XYZ file of N, CA and C in Angstrom:
396
model
N -158.474 96.731 -6.758
C -159.233 97.919 -7.147
C -159.030 99.011 -6.088
N -158.163 99.926 -6.386
C -157.919 101.032 -5.462
C -158.585 102.283 -6.023
N -159.353 102.951 -5.192
C -159.979 104.191 -5.649
C -159.280 105.405 -5.050
N -158.133 105.184 -4.434
C -157.366 106.281 -3.836
C -156.081 106.440 -4.626
N -155.799 107.680 -5.001
C -154.633 107.981 -5.831
C -153.737 109.005 -5.119
N -152.491 109.092 -5.556
C -151.591 110.116 -5.032
C -152.208 111.483 -5.329
N -152.211 112.350 -4.321
C -152.817 113.672 -4.443
C -154.208 113.757 -3.845
N -154.846 112.605 -3.603
C -156.183 112.596 -3.004
C -156.111 112.948 -1.521
N -157.185 113.548 -1.030
C -157.317 113.787 0.407
C -158.102 112.637 1.011
N -157.666 112.216 2.188
C -158.231 111.034 2.831
C -158.377 111.253 4.332
N -159.188 110.384 4.946
C -159.146 110.250 6.400
C -158.375 108.967 6.657
N -157.640 108.953 7.747
C -156.830 107.780 8.052
C -156.727 107.606 9.565
N -156.811 106.346 9.999
C -156.618 106.012 11.409
C -155.178 105.558 11.601
N -154.569 106.028 12.693
C -153.200 105.642 13.004
C -153.041 105.591 14.512
N -152.847 104.403 15.055
C -152.645 104.199 16.493
C -153.665 104.970 17.336
N -154.904 104.762 17.122
C -156.065 105.320 17.826
C -156.348 106.783 17.493
N -155.573 107.416 16.652
C -155.866 108.775 16.208
C -156.491 108.740 14.822
N -157.249 109.783 14.488
C -157.846 109.886 13.157
C -157.444 111.230 12.566
N -157.047 111.201 11.304
C -156.473 112.375 10.658
C -157.072 112.606 9.276
N -156.930 113.849 8.794
C -157.164 114.184 7.394
C -155.786 114.437 6.814
N -155.539 113.879 5.642
C -154.238 114.088 5.032
C -154.286 113.925 3.527
N -153.144 114.156 2.917
C -152.996 114.026 1.475
C -152.113 112.816 1.187
N -152.556 111.970 0.275
C -151.766 110.811 -0.116
C -150.587 111.311 -0.955
N -149.370 110.992 -0.496
C -148.170 111.437 -1.218
C -147.371 110.267 -1.784
N -147.786 109.035 -1.472
C -147.074 107.883 -1.993
C -147.795 106.599 -1.648
N -147.289 105.515 -2.241
C -147.842 104.190 -1.974
C -146.720 103.239 -1.620
N -147.039 102.314 -0.737
C -146.139 101.221 -0.390
C -146.984 99.958 -0.416
N -146.374 98.803 -0.448
C -147.176 97.576 -0.423
C -148.085 97.541 0.814
N -149.391 97.549 0.589
C -150.365 97.472 1.677
C -150.577 98.760 2.451
N -149.974 99.868 1.997
C -150.090 101.125 2.756
C -150.021 102.337 1.831
N -150.547 103.439 2.329
C -150.406 104.728 1.669
C -149.546 105.626 2.549
N -148.745 106.478 1.926
C -148.013 107.503 2.664
C -148.934 108.720 2.695
N -149.276 109.159 3.903
C -150.235 110.246 4.071
C -149.553 111.413 4.782
N -149.670 112.602 4.189
C -149.140 113.841 4.774
C -150.267 114.479 5.592
N -150.041 114.627 6.881
C -151.075 115.058 7.821
C -151.446 116.532 7.617
N -152.767 116.773 7.549
C -153.299 118.130 7.386
C -154.173 118.564 8.570
N -154.810 117.606 9.249
C -155.710 117.939 10.362
C -155.868 116.717 11.269
N -156.267 116.972 12.514
C -156.480 115.914 13.510
C -157.978 115.840 13.799
N -158.597 114.709 13.490
C -160.024 114.556 13.758
C -160.275 113.912 15.115
N -159.353 113.040 15.543
C -159.484 112.373 16.847
C -158.084 112.231 17.423
N -157.903 112.769 18.621
C -156.591 112.699 19.269
C -156.310 111.269 19.702
N -155.064 110.797 19.541
C -154.740 109.432 19.984
C -154.944 109.251 21.486
N -155.398 108.071 21.844
C -155.568 107.730 23.261
C -154.215 107.407 23.869
N -154.145 107.511 25.173
C -152.906 107.267 25.904
C -152.878 105.836 26.415
N -151.681 105.340 26.728
C -151.567 104.018 27.332
C -151.083 102.962 26.357
N -151.207 101.730 26.777
C -150.724 100.582 26.036
C -151.803 100.101 25.067
N -151.492 100.110 23.770
C -152.462 99.680 22.754
C -152.916 98.237 22.958
N -152.038 97.396 23.480
C -152.357 95.976 23.635
C -153.139 95.689 24.907
N -153.113 96.624 25.853
C -153.873 96.519 27.102
C -154.588 97.850 27.317
N -155.648 98.111 26.545
C -156.245 99.445 26.460
C -156.642 100.122 27.774
N -157.109 99.382 28.759
C -157.537 100.033 30.005
C -156.578 99.794 31.169
N -155.470 99.157 30.890
C -154.532 98.806 31.958
C -153.625 99.981 32.309
N -153.341 100.101 33.591
C -152.422 101.142 34.079
C -151.102 100.505 34.487
N -151.181 99.312 35.034
C -149.992 98.610 35.525
C -149.340 97.831 34.379
N -148.748 98.577 33.456
C -148.086 97.986 32.286
C -146.632 98.454 32.281
N -145.741 97.722 31.605
C -144.326 98.126 31.599
C -144.104 99.557 31.094
N -144.881 99.980 30.086
C -144.736 101.339 29.566
C -146.103 101.902 29.221
N -146.518 102.935 29.940
C -147.780 103.616 29.655
C -147.452 104.698 28.630
N -147.805 104.449 27.382
C -147.381 105.325 26.285
C -148.037 106.696 26.316
N -147.206 107.697 26.062
C -147.679 109.057 25.863
C -147.745 109.256 24.350
N -148.938 109.475 23.817
C -149.096 109.594 22.366
C -149.525 110.988 21.971
N -148.642 111.665 21.259
C -148.989 112.961 20.682
C -149.645 112.706 19.325
N -150.420 113.659 18.879
C -150.983 113.573 17.532
C -149.843 113.733 16.528
N -150.008 113.141 15.360
C -149.017 113.337 14.304
C -148.960 114.817 13.962
N -147.775 115.300 13.647
C -147.557 116.733 13.409
C -148.085 117.165 12.051
N -148.361 118.451 11.942
C -148.790 119.022 10.664
C -147.691 118.814 9.627
N -148.053 118.227 8.506
C -147.077 117.979 7.446
C -146.294 116.695 7.612
N -146.412 116.040 8.769
C -145.708 114.773 8.984
C -146.284 113.722 8.041
N -145.408 112.877 7.540
C -145.849 111.788 6.667
C -145.811 110.486 7.454
N -146.862 109.685 7.283
C -146.940 108.402 7.989
C -147.461 107.339 7.034
N -146.951 106.129 7.208
C -147.447 104.986 6.438
C -148.736 104.506 7.091
N -149.826 104.622 6.364
C -151.131 104.220 6.875
C -151.573 102.946 6.168
N -151.945 101.905 6.918
C -152.429 100.683 6.272
C -153.602 100.998 5.335
N -153.588 100.377 4.159
C -154.630 100.625 3.151
C -156.036 100.557 3.723
N -156.294 99.547 4.559
C -157.652 99.353 5.085
C -158.072 100.459 6.047
N -157.129 101.288 6.500
C -157.445 102.378 7.435
C -157.576 103.729 6.736
N -157.505 103.739 5.411
C -157.537 104.978 4.638
C -158.816 105.019 3.804
N -159.564 106.125 3.927
C -160.815 106.305 3.189
C -160.797 107.677 2.503
N -161.482 107.785 1.357
C -161.542 109.089 0.679
C -162.163 110.154 1.587
N -161.689 111.384 1.448
C -162.215 112.514 2.223
C -162.760 113.533 1.246
N -163.966 113.973 1.495
C -164.596 114.960 0.631
C -165.034 116.125 1.502
N -164.404 117.253 1.331
C -164.771 118.417 2.122
C -163.593 119.360 2.238
N -163.833 120.452 2.925
C -162.764 121.421 3.145
C -161.755 120.841 4.131
N -160.498 121.220 3.955
C -159.453 120.766 4.875
C -159.438 121.730 6.057
N -159.753 121.230 7.256
C -159.770 122.113 8.420
C -158.359 122.542 8.827
N -158.273 123.616 9.591
C -156.998 124.126 10.082
C -156.393 123.141 11.087
N -155.116 122.828 10.898
C -154.463 121.848 11.764
C -154.521 122.267 13.232
N -154.091 123.473 13.550
C -154.041 123.892 14.963
C -155.415 123.857 15.616
N -156.443 124.301 14.887
C -157.794 124.281 15.451
C -158.250 122.853 15.723
N -157.951 121.946 14.794
C -158.381 120.556 14.989
C -157.565 119.870 16.082
N -156.312 120.252 16.219
C -155.487 119.681 17.285
C -156.053 120.065 18.644
N -156.343 121.342 18.834
C -156.898 121.817 20.109
C -158.253 121.164 20.370
N -159.119 121.149 19.367
C -160.460 120.594 19.528
C -160.419 119.106 19.869
N -159.615 118.328 19.153
C -159.555 116.886 19.410
C -158.911 116.597 20.772
N -157.923 117.393 21.147
C -157.274 117.249 22.452
C -158.291 117.513 23.572
N -159.031 118.618 23.446
C -159.993 118.981 24.493
C -161.131 117.963 24.588
N -161.551 117.407 23.462
C -162.590 116.363 23.474
C -162.106 115.150 24.257
N -160.884 114.700 23.965
C -160.328 113.558 24.698
C -160.195 113.885 26.178
N -159.708 115.068 26.490
C -159.524 115.466 27.894
C -160.866 115.459 28.644
N -161.910 115.979 28.008
C -163.233 115.995 28.650
C -163.752 114.580 28.881
N -163.550 113.686 27.906
C -163.973 112.292 28.077
C -163.261 111.662 29.273
N -161.971 111.929 29.393
C -161.192 111.353 30.484
C -161.572 111.945 31.833
N -161.868 113.248 31.859
C -162.258 113.894 33.120
C -163.584 113.351 33.637
N -164.442 112.862 32.743
C -165.735 112.300 33.140
C -165.620 110.838 33.573
N -164.423 110.289 33.485
C -164.174 108.879 33.791
C -163.274 108.803 35.031
N -163.756 108.131 36.053
C -162.999 108.068 37.314
C -162.019 106.895 37.366
N -161.892 106.155 36.287
C -161.036 104.966 36.305
C -159.560 105.340 36.451
N -158.763 104.412 36.978
C -157.315 104.661 37.079
C -156.685 104.942 35.702
N -157.166 104.260 34.661
C -156.636 104.497 33.313
C -156.881 105.938 32.879
N -158.084 106.449 33.119
C -158.402 107.833 32.745
C -157.524 108.817 33.511
N -157.311 108.562 34.792
C -156.485 109.462 35.598
C -155.039 109.471 35.104
N -154.511 108.303 34.802
C -153.139 108.199 34.282
C -153.051 108.877 32.904
N -154.073 108.702 32.078
C -154.108 109.338 30.761
C -154.108 110.861 30.889
N -154.860 111.383 31.852
C -154.888 112.837 32.067
C -153.502 113.363 32.446
N -152.768 112.579 33.239
C -151.401 112.992 33.605
C -150.519 113.103 32.356
N -150.609 112.115 31.480
C -149.774 112.166 30.271
C -150.227 113.304 29.355
N -151.526 113.570 29.322
C -152.017 114.666 28.478
C -151.499 116.023 28.936
N -151.282 116.178 30.246
C -150.765 117.462 30.740
C -149.400 117.780 30.144
N -148.523 116.798 30.080
C -147.204 117.066 29.500
C -147.298 117.258 27.990
N -148.211 116.534 27.343
C -148.421 116.724 25.907
C -148.921 118.140 25.638
N -149.834 118.625 26.475
C -150.373 119.981 26.292
C -149.249 121.009 26.348
N -148.332 120.854 27.275
C -147.208 121.798 27.380
C -146.369 121.777 26.099
N -146.134 120.580 25.556
C -145.383 120.480 24.302
C -146.113 121.166 23.157
N -147.430 120.938 23.066
C -148.214 121.572 22.007
C -148.159 123.097 22.130
N -148.261 123.577 23.365
C -148.233 125.032 23.572
C -146.916 125.622 23.078
N -145.816 124.933 23.363
C -144.505 125.411 22.919
C -144.290 125.219 21.414
N -144.624 124.041 20.933
C -144.362 123.697 19.546
C -145.211 124.513 18.562
N -146.475 124.684 18.883
C -147.410 125.332 17.956
C -147.886 126.705 18.438
N -147.378 127.150 19.598
C -147.788 128.431 20.162
C -149.308 128.456 20.364
N -149.830 127.393 20.973
C -151.261 127.256 21.174
C -151.653 127.602 22.610
N -152.926 127.956 22.778
C -153.508 128.173 24.094
C -154.689 127.232 24.243
N -154.745 126.537 25.370
C -155.844 125.603 25.600
C -156.785 126.159 26.646
């Protein structure tokens, strides 16, 4: 029993980020979602060791791009009812929220995450012509 159809707007979680998007296709166990807005910026670091700094690769995670399509597991996709917010505004807002949370945290993980966010911010400024 699926209550989500192609063309519906949804919220979806993807690698610690939360997005608003439009369902553009289906795959076994997943929906293809075209990104329209960022509700929660992805966290930085290793997904399998969430607070660890001493890992082989400390991942730098950018938010999915406006219009990018991603396969979202069915269980992570929920119907969305409301206006679709502006992508750039939600990107800046979600980025700044994450940055403020990290600045209030003195842990080594938060400090390392802030370093990766600085380079992400520069990319966003160039890619989307944004000011933070």
